[in-house]
C-alpha positions as a Python dict, from the first residue, in 0.01 Angstrom:
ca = {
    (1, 'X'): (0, 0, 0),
    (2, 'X'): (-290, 29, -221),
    (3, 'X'): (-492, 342, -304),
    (4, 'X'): (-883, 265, -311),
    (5, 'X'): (-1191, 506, -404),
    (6, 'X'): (-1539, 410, -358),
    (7, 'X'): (-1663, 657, -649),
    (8, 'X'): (-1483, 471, -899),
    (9, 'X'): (-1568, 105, -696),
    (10, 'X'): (-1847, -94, -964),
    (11, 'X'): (-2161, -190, -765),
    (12, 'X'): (-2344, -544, -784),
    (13, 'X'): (-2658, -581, -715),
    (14, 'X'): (-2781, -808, -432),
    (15, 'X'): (-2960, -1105, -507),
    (16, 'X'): (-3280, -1032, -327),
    (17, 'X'): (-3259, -683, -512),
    (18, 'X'): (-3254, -541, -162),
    (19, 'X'): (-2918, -281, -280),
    (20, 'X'): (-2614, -306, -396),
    (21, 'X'): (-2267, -385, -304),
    (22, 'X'): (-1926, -167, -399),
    (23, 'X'): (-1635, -413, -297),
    (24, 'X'): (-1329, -258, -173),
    (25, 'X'): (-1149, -566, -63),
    (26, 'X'): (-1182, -942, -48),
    (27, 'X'): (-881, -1106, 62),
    (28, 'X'): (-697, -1340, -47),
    (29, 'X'): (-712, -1192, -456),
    (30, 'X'): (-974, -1440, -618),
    (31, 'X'): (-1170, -1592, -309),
    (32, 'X'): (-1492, -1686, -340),
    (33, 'X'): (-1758, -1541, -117),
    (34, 'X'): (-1829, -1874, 85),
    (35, 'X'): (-1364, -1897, 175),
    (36, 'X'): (-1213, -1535, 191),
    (37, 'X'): (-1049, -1451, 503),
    (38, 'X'): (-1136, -1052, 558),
    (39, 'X'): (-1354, -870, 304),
    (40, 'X'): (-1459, -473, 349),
    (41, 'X'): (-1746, -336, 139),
    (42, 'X'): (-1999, -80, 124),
    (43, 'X'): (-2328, -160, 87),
    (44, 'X'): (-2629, 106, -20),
    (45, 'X'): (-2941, -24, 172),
    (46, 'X'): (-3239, 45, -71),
    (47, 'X'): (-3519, -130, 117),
    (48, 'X'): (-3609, -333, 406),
    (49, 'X'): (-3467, -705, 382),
    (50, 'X'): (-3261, -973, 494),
    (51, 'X'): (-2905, -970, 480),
    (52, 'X'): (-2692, -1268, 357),
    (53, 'X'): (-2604, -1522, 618),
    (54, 'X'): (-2210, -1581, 593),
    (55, 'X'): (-2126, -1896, 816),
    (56, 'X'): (-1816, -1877, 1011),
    (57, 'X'): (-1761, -1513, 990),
    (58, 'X'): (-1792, -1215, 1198),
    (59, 'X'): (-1938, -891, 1071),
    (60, 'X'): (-1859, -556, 1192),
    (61, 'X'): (-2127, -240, 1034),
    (62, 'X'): (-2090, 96, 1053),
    (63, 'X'): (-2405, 328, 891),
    (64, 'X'): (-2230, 564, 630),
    (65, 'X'): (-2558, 752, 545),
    (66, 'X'): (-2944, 732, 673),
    (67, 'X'): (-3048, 699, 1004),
    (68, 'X'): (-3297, 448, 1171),
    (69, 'X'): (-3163, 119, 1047),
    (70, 'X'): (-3264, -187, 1284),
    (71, 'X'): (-3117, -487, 1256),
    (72, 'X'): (-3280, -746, 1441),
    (73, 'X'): (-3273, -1158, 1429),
    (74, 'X'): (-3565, -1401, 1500),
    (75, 'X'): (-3376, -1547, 1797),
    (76, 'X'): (-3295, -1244, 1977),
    (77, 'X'): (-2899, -1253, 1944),
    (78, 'X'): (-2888, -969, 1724),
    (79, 'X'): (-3070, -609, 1810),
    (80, 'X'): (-2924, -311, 1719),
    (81, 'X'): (-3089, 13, 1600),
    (82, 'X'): (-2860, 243, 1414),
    (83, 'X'): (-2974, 590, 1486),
    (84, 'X'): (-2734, 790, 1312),
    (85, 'X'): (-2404, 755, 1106),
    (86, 'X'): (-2037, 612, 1258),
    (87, 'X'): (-2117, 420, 1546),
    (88, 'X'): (-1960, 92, 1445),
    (89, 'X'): (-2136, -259, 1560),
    (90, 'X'): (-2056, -604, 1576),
    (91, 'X'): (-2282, -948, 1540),
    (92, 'X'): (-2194, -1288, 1425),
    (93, 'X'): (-2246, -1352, 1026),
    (94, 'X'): (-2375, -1672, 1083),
    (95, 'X'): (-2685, -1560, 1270),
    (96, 'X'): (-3011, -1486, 999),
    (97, 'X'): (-3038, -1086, 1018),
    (98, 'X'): (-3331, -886, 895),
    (99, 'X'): (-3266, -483, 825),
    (100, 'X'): (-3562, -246, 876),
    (101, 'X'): (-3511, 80, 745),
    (102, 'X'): (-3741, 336, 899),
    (103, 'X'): (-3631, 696, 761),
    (104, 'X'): (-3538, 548, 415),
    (105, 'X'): (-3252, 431, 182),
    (106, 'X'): (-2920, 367, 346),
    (107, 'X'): (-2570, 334, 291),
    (108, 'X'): (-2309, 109, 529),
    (109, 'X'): (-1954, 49, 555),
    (110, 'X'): (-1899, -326, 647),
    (111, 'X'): (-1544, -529, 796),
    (112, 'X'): (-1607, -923, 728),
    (113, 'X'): (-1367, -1168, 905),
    (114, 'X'): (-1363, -1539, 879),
    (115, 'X'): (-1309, -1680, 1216),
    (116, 'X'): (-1046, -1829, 1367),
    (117, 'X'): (-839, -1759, 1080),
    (118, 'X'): (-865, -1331, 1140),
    (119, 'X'): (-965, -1092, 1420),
    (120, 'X'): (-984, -744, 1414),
    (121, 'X'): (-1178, -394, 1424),
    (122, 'X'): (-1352, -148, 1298),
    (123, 'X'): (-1333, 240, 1459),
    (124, 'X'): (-1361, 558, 1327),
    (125, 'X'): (-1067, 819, 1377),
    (126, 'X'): (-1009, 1177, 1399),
    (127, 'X'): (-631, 1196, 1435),
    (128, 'X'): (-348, 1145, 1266),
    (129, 'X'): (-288, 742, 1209),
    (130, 'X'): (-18, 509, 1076),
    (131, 'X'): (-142, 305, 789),
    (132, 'X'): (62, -40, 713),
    (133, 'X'): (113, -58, 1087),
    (134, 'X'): (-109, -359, 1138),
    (135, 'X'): (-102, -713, 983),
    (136, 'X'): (-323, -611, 687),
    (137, 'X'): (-567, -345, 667),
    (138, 'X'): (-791, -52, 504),
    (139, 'X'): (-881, 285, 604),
    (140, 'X'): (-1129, 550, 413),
    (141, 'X'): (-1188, 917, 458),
    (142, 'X'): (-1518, 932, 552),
    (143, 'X'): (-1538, 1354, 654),
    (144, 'X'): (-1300, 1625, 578),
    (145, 'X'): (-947, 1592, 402),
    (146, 'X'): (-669, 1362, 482),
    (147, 'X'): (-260, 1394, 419),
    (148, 'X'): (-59, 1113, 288),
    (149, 'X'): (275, 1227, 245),
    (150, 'X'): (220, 1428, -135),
    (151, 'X'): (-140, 1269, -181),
    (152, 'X'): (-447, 1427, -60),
    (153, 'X'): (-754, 1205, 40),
    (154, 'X'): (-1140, 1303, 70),
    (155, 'X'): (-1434, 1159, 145),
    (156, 'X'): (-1452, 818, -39),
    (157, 'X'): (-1067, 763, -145),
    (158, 'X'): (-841, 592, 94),
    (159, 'X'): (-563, 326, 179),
    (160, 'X'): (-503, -42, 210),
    (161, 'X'): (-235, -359, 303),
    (162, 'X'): (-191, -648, 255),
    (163, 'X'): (88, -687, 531),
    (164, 'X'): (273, -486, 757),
    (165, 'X'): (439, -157, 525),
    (166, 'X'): (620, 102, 648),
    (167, 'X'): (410, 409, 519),
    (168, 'X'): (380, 758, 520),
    (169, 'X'): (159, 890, 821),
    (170, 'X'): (-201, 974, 745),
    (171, 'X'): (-298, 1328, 909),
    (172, 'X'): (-628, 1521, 900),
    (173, 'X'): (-610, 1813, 734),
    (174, 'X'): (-718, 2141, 1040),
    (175, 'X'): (-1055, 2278, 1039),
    (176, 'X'): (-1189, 2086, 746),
    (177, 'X'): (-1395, 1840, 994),
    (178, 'X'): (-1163, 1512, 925),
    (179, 'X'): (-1312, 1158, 985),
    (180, 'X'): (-1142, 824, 886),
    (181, 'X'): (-1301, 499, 926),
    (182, 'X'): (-1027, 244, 1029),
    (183, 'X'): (-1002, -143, 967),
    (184, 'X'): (-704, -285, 1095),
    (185, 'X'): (-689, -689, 1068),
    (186, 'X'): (-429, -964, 1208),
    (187, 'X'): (-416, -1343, 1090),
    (188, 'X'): (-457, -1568, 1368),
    (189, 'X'): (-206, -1848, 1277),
    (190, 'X'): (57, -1657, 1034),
    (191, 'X'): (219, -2008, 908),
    (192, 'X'): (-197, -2113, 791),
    (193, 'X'): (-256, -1806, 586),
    (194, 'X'): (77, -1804, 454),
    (195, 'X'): (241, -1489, 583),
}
C-alpha cells in the first residue's frame, strides 16, 4: 500500500503543448508509454487539442475541474460533453479524440488499461471503502477528508496497490463533504502478468 499526493506529483508537459501531465501510476515500475498495463494520471487541460492516441488501450476520464469539455472523434464513436466535474466516462484509446474546451482551462483524472491484459473501473465514492481489496488499484480524495486508520487524507493525497493487501478501511470523515475517486483494476490472465 502506497501513499500518493498529486501536489507533490512533477508535471510533464504534453508534446503538442496542449497541458500537462502529473503521473500517479504506470504499472508495471519502468514501462514505457506504448507496453504498460494500467496507468492513472491527471491531466490539466490548457487549451483545445487532440489527445494522444494509445492503441490497444481503454481510457476511462473523469473532469476534476472546469466544465464544458467535449470530446468528440471524426468518426462519430466518441461524443461526450463533460458538463461539470465527477461524472466518469469511457471510450476506446485507440480511436483519434479531439478535446474542445468551451468555459476554459481544465483539469481530468484519467484510468488507462491495456486490453486484454486488464479490465476495470473508474467511480467516484462517498462511503466508507476497503482499499487493497481488489487485484491492484488507486483511490484519491477528491472532496472533504478521509480516515485511514492514524492517517488523514484530503483533497489530492490518497492510496494505491499493487496486489490484493489487507488494509485499514478508508472512511469519510462526517459533515466535511467527502468524495473519493476509486480505480480498482484486475489482470485478466494472472499467470501472463506474473501475479
Amino acid at each position: 500500500m502506497q501513499r500518493l499526493d498529486l501536489a507533490t506529483t512533477p508535471a510533464t508537459p504534453w508534446k503538442n503543448g496542449g497541458g500537462a501531465t502529473r503521473e500517479l501510476v504506470r504499472w508495471p515500475p519502468g514501462a514505457a508509454l506504448d507496453d504498460f498495463g494500467w496507468r492513472v494520471s491527471v491531466a490539466t487541460l490548457a487549451s483545445s487539442g487532440a489527445f494522444s492516441v494509445f492503441a490497444g488501450v481503454d481510457r476511462h476520464l473523469l473532469l476534476l475541474q472546469g466544465q464544458g469539455v467535449r470530446l468528440h472523434s471524426s468518426d462519430g464513436r466518441v461524443d461526450h460533453t463533460l458538463h461539470r466535474p465527477w461524472e466518469p466516462v469511457a471510450f476506446a484509446g485507440d480511436v483519434p479524440v479531439h478535446c474542445t474546451l468551451t468555459a476554459g482551462a481544465a483539469e481530468d483524472f484519467n484510468l488507462m488499461l491495456r486490453r486484454g491484459q486488464w479490465r476495470g473501473s473508474l467511480q467516484v465514492l462517498r462511503t466508507a471503502c476497503a482499499p487493497g481489496r481488489t487485484g491492484a488499484g488507486l483511490c484519491m480524495v477528491l472532496a472533504g477528508k478521509w480516515q485511514h486508520g492514524a492517517q488523514r487524507l484530503a483533497p489530492g493525497q490518497g492510496l494505491w496497490w499493487s496486489a490484493p493487501t489487507d488494509a485499514a478501511p478508508l472512511c469519510p470523515v462526517p459533515d466535511t463533504g467527502a468524495a473519493l475517486a476509486w480505480v480498482g483494476v484486475q489482470a485478466e490472465n494472472l499467470n501472463e502478468i506474473g501475479l
